[in-house]
Coordinates of C-alpha atoms in Angstrom, one line a residue:
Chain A
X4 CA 59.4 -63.3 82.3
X5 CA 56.8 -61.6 80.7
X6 CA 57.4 -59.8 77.1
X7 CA 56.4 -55.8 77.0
X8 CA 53.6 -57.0 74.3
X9 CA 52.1 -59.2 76.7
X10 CA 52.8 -56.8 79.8
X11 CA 51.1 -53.8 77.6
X12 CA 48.0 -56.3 76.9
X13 CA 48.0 -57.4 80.6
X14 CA 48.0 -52.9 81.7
X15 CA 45.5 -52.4 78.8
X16 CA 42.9 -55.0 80.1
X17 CA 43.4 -53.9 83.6
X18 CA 43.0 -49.8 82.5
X19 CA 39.4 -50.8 80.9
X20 CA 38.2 -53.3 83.7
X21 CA 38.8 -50.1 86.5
X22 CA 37.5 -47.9 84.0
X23 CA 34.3 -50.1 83.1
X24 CA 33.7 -50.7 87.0
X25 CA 33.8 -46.5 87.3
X26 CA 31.3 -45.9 84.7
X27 CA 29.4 -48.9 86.1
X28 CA 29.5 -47.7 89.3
X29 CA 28.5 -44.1 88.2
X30 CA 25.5 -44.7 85.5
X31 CA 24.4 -48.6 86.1
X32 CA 24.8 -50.8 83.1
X33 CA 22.2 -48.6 80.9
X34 CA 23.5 -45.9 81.2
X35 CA 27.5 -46.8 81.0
X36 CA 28.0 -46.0 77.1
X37 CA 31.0 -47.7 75.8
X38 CA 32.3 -44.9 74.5
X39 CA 32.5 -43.3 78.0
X40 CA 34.4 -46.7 79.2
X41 CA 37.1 -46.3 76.3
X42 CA 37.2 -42.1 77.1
X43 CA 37.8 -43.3 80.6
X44 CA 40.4 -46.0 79.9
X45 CA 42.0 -44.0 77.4
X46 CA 42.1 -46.8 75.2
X47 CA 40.7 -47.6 71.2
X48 CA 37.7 -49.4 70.8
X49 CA 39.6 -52.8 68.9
X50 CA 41.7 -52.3 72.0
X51 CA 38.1 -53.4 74.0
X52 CA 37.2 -56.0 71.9
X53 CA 40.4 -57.4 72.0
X54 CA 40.0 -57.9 75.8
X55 CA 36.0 -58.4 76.0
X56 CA 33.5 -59.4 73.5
X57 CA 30.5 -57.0 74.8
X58 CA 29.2 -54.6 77.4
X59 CA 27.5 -57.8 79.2
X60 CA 31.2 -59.4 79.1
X61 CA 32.8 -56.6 80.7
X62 CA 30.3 -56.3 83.3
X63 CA 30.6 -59.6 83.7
X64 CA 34.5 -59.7 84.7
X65 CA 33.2 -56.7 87.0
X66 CA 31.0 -58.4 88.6
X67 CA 33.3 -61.5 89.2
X68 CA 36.3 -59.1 90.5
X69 CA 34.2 -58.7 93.8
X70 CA 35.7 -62.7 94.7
X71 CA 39.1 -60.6 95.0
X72 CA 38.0 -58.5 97.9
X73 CA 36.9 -60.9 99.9
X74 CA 39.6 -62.2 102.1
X75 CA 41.3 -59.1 103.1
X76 CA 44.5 -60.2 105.3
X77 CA 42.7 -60.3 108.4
X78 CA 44.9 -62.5 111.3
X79 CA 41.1 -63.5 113.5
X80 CA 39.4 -66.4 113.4
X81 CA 35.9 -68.0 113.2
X82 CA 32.8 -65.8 114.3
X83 CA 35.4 -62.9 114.7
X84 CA 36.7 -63.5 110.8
X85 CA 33.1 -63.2 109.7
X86 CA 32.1 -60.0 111.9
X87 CA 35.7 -58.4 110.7
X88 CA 35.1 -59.1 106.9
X89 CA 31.9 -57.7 107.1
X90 CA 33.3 -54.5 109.1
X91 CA 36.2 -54.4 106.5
X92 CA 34.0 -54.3 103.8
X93 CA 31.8 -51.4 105.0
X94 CA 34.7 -49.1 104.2
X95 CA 36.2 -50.7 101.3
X96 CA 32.4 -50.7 99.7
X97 CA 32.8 -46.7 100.0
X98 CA 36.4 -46.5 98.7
X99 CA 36.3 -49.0 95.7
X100 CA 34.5 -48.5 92.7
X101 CA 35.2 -51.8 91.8
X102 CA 33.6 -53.8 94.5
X103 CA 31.0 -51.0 94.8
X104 CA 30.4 -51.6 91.0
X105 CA 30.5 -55.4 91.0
X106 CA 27.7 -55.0 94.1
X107 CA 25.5 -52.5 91.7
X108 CA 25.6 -54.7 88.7
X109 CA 25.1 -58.2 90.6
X110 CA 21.6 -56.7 92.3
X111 CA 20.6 -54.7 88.3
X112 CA 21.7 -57.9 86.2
X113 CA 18.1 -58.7 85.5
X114 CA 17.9 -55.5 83.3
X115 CA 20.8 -57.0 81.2
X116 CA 19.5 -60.4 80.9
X117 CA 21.6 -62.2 83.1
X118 CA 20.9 -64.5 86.5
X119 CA 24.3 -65.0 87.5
X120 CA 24.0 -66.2 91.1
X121 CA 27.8 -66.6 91.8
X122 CA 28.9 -63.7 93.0
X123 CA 26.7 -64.3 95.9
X124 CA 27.6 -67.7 96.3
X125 CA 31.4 -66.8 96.4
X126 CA 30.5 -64.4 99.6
X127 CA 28.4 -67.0 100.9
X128 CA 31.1 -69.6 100.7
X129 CA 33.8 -67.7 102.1
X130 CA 31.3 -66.8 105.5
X131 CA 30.3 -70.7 105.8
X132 CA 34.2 -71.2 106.4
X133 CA 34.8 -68.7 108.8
X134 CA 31.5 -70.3 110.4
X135 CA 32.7 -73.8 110.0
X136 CA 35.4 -72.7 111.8
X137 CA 33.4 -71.1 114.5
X138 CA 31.3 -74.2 115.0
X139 CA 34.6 -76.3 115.2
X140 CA 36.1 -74.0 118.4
X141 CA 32.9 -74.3 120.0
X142 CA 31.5 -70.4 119.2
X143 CA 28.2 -70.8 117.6
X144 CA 25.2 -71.9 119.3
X145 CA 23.3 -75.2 118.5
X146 CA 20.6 -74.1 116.3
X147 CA 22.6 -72.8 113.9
X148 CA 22.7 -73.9 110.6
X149 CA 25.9 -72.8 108.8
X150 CA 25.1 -72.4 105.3
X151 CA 21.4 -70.5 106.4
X152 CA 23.3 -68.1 108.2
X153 CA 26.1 -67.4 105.9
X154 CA 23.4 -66.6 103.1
X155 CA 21.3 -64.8 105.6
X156 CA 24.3 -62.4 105.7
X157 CA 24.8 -62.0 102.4
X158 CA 21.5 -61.0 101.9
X159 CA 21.4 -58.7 104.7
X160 CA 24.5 -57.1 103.8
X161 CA 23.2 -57.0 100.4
X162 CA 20.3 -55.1 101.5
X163 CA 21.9 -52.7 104.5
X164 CA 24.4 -51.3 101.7
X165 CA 21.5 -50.5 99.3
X166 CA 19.9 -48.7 102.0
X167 CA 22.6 -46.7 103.2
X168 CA 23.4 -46.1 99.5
X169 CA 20.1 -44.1 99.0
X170 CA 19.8 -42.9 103.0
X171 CA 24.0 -41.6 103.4
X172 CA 25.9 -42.6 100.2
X173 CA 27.1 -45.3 102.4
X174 CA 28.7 -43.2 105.0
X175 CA 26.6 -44.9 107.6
X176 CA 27.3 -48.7 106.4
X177 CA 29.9 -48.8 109.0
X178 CA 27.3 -47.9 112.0
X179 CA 25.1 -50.2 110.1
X180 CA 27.2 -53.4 109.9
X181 CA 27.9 -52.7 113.6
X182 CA 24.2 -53.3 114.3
X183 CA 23.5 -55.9 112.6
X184 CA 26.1 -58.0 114.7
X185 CA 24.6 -56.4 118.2
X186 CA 21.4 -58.0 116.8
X187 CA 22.9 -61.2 115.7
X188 CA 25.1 -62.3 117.7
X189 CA 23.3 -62.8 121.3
X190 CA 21.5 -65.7 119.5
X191 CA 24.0 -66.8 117.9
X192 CA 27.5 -66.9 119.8
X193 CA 27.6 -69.0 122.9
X194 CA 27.9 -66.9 125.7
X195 CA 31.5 -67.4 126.6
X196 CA 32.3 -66.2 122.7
X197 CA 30.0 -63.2 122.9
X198 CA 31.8 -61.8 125.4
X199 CA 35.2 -62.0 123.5
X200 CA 33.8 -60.7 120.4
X201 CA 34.7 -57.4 119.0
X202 CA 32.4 -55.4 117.2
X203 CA 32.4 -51.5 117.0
X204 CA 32.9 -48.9 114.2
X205 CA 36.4 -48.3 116.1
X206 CA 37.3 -52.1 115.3
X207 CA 36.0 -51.0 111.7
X208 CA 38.0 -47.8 111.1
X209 CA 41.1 -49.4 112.5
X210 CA 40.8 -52.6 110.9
X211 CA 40.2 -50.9 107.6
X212 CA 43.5 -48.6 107.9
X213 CA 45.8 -51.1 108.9
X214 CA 44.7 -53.8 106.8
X215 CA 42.2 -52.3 103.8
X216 CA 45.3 -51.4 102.2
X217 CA 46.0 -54.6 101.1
X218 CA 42.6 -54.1 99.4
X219 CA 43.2 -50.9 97.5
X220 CA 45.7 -52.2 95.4
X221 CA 45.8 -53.3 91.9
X222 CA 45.3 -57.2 92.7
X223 CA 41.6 -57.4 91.1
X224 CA 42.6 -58.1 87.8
Chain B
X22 CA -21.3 -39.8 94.0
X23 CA -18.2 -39.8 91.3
X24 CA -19.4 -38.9 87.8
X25 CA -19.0 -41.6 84.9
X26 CA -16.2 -39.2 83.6
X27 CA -14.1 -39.2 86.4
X28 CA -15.3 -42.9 87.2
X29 CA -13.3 -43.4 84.0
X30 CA -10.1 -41.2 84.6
X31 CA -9.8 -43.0 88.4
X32 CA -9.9 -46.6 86.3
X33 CA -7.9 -45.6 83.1
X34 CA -4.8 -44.4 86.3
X35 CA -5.2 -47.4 87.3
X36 CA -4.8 -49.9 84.7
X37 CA -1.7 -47.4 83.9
X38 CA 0.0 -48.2 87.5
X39 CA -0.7 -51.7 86.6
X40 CA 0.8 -51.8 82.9
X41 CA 3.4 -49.9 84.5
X42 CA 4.2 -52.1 87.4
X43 CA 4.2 -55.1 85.4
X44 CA 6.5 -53.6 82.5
X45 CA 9.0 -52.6 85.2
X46 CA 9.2 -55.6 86.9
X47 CA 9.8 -57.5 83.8
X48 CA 12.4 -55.1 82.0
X49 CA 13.4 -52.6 84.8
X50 CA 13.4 -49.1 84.3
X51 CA 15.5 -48.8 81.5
X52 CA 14.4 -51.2 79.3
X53 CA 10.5 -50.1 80.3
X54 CA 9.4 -48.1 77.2
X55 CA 6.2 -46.1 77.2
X56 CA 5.2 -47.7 74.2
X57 CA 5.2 -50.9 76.1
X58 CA 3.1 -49.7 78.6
X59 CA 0.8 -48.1 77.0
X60 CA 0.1 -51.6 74.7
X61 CA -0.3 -52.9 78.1
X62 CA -2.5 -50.8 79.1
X63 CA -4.4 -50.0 76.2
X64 CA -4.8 -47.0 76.8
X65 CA -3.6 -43.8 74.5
X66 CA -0.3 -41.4 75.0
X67 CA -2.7 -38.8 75.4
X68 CA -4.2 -40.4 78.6
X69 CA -1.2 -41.6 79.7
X70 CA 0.6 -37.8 80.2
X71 CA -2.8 -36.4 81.4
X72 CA -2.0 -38.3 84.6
X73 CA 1.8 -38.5 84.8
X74 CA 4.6 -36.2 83.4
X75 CA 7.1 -38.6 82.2
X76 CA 8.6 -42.3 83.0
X77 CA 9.9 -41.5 85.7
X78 CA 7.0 -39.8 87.5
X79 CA 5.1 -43.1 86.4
X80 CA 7.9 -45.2 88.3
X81 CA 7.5 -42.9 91.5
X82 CA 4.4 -43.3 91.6
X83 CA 4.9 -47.4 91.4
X84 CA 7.5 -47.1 94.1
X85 CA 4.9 -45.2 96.3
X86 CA 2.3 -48.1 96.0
X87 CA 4.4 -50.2 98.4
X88 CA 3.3 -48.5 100.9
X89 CA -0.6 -49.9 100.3
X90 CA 0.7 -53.1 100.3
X91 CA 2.6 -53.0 104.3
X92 CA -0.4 -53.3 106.9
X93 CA -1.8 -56.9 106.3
X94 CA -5.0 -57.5 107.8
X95 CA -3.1 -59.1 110.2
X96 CA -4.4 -59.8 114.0
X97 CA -1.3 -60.8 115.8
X98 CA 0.2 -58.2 117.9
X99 CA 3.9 -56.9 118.5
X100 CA 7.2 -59.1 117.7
X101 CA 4.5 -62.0 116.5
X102 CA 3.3 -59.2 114.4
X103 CA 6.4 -58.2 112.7
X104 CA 7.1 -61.9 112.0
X105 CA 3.6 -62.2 110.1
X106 CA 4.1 -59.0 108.4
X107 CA 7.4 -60.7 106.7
X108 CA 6.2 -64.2 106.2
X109 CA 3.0 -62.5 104.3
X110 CA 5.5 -60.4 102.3
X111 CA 7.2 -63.3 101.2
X112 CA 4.3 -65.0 99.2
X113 CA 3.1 -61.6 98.3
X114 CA 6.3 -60.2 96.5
X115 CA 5.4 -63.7 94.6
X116 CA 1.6 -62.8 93.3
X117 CA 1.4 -59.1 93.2
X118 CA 3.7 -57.8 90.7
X119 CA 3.3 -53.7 91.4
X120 CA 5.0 -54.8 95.2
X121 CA 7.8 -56.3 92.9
X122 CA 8.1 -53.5 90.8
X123 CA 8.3 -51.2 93.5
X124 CA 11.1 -53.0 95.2
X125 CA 13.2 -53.8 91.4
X126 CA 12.5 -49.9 91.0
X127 CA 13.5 -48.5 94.7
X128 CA 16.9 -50.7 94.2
X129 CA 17.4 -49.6 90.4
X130 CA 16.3 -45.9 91.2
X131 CA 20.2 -44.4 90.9
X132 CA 20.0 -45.8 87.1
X133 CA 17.1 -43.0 86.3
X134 CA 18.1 -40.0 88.9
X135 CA 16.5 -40.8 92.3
X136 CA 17.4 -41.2 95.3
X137 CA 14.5 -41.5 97.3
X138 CA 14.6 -43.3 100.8
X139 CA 10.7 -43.1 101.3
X140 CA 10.1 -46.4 100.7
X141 CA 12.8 -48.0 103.2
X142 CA 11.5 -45.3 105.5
X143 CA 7.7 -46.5 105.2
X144 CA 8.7 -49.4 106.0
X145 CA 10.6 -49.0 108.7
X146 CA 8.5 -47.0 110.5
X147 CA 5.6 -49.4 110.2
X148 CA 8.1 -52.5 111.7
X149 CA 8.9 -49.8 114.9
X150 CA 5.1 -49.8 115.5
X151 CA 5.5 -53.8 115.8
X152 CA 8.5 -53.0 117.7
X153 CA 7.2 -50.3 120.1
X154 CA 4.3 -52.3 121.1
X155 CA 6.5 -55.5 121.2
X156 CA 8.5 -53.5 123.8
X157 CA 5.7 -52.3 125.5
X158 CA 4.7 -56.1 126.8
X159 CA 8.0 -56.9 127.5
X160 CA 8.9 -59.1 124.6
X161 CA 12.1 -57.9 123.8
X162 CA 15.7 -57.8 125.4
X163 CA 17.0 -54.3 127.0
X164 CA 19.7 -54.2 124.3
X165 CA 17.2 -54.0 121.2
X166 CA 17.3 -50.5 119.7
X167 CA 13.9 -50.3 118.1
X168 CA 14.7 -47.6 114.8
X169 CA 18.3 -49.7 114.6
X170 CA 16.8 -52.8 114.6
X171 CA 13.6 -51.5 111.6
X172 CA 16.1 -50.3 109.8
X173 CA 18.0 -53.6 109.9
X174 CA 15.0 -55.9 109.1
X175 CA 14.1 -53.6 106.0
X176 CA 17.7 -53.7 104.9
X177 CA 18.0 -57.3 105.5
X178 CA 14.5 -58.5 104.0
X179 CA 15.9 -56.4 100.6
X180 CA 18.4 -58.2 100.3
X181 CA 17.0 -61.5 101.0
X182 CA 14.5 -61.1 98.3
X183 CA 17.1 -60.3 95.4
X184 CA 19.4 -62.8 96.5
X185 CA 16.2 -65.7 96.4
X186 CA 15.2 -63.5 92.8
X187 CA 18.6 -65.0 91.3
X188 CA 18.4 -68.2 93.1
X189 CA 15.4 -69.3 92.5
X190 CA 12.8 -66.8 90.7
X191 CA 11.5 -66.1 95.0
X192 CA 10.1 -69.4 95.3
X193 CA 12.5 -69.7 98.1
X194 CA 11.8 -66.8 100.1
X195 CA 9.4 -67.8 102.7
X196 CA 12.4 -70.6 103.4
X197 CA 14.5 -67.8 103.9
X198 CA 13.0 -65.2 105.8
X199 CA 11.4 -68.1 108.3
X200 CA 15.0 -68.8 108.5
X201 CA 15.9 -64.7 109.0
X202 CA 13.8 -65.0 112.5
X203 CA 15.4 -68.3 113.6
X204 CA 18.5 -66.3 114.0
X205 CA 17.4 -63.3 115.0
X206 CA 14.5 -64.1 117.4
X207 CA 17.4 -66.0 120.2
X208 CA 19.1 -63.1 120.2
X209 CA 16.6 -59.9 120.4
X210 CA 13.2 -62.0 122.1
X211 CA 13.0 -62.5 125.8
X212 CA 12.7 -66.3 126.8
X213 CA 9.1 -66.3 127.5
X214 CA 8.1 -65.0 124.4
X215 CA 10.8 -66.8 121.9
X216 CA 9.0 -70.0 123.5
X217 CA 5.4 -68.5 122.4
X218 CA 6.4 -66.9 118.6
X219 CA 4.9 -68.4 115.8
X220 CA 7.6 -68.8 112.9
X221 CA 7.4 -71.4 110.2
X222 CA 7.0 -71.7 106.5
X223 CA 3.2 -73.3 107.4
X224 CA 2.1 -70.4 108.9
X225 CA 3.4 -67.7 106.2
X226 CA 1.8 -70.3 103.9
X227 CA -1.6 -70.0 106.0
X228 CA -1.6 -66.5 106.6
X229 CA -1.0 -65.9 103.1
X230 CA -3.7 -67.7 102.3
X231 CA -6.4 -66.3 104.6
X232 CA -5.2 -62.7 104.8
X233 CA -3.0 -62.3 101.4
X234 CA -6.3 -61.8 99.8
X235 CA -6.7 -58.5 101.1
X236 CA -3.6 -57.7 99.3
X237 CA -4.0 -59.9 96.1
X238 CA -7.0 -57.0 95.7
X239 CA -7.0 -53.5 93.7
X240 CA -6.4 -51.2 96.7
X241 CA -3.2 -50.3 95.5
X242 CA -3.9 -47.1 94.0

């Protein structure tokens, strides 16, 4: 059981991590001031560098907490895991400042000298399983190659919620991630899984309220 | 016939874009200082604000050039043409460094006040042409929505290119974006023609080659 010290520490690293990914989110890593982190948090600057040694180590963590949102409690399997991850995170991307921070920061790093890869290859991982599993029940199509499609949609993801940023404030990532699975899938999907699949904004809206949820919570820290 | 005077203003803009586009691409917008640029350059402040306001009119202004960069001298018609257009893009995001700095700058833009859709709008409507005229000779399936599908490839190719950036510096992007059409193209081609596209790294390589000139060249301003 946890002392109150260690339970304080625990709140206090959590308060500055939500309040770095907010300012993050908001300005990009220029213009996120530390001092408007700590006005945020409500906390004292030793409290920070208790927690974090710099502004690239706190954007760091930020960028990492995206792995957290990945596997929302979704009951589907193979191809239909992927295309409901994908649809789950086209709302969660508008709702969380967190993983929308973590997405900013990953695609800006260069401007704050880092190449951190991972938090791409963390996505990437987690689609090659639900593909693996796809290939293993018979879903996918010959030609394709697992890890080349589960980086293909990374990137593309990557890309459609940048657009969509600028074109809607992301209202439209929804529609968006829709598409992208109407184009995809008929070459991909056997034709017996293609007509099983679900994919529609509907499927996203519904899956999102039932199940987002789990998502919203405080379990990125 | 342009006077030496103006011969001089048109060339001194010019090397200004370029000092720009480079300084951008290396440091992104916020670490981009003027002073920078105009070492660069080596030109003076003085002929620097005679052409553009600020920074970020000078970034505009970069993020506009794209544009010069989109209509290869390519021969190839419809879908085939939209693949080339890609696989060109992929060894010229490589070489030209005011096409990179457009792109780091149209991603960064929400760190210095824009939010300008232009550029994914360009380039969009100049993959519909492909797409209209692919649909014209019957190369595509009934299902393909042409805008849905421009917008996709723009979103997708985006995101491609910053996730090879962290990867591997780009050298990988002509891997991925051959790799982009082999699982699209099953999907969104009719039979006849998915038998007759041309899409491998050895043709982006030779088009690149033979046509990337035209873009290597100083028609971007």
């Amino acid at each position: 059981m946890a002392a109150p010290k260690q339970e304080r520490a625990v709140q206090t690293r959590e308060q500055l991590l939500r309040a770095a990914a907010e300012v993050f989110d908001e300005y990009g890593y220029a213009g996120a001031g530390i001092n408007k982190i700590l006005q945020r948090a409500g906390v004292t600057a030793g409290a920070l560098y208790f927690h974090f040694k710099n502004k690239q180590d706190l954007a760091l963590e930020v960028m990492h907490a995206q792995r957290n949102t990945i596997e929302p409690h979704v009951p589907s399997t193979g191809l239909q895991r992927l295309v409901d991850i994908t649809l789950i995170w086209s709302h969660s991307l508008q709702a969380d400042p967190m993983l929308r921070a973590g997405v900013r920061l990953t695609a800006e790093q260069a401007s704050f000298g880092l190449r951190d890869a991972s938090p791409y290859a963390v996505w990437a991982r987690s689609f090659e399983e639900c593909l693996e599993a796809a290939r293993e029940a018979g879903e996918l199509r010959d030609h394709v190659q697992l890890g080349a499609m589960a980086e293909f949609v990374v990137g593309a993801c990557t890309g459609m919620q940048e657009y969509a940023q600028v074109v809607s404030g992301r209202t439209d990532l929804p529609r968006r991630t829709v598409n992208m699975w109407k184009l995809l899938l008929p070459g991909i999907a056997t034709d017996r899984t293609l007509d099983t699949i679900e994919n529609s904004q509907e499927r996203a809206k519904s899956l999102w309220t039932t199940l987002g949820a789990h998502d919203k919570g405080d379990q990125h820290v």
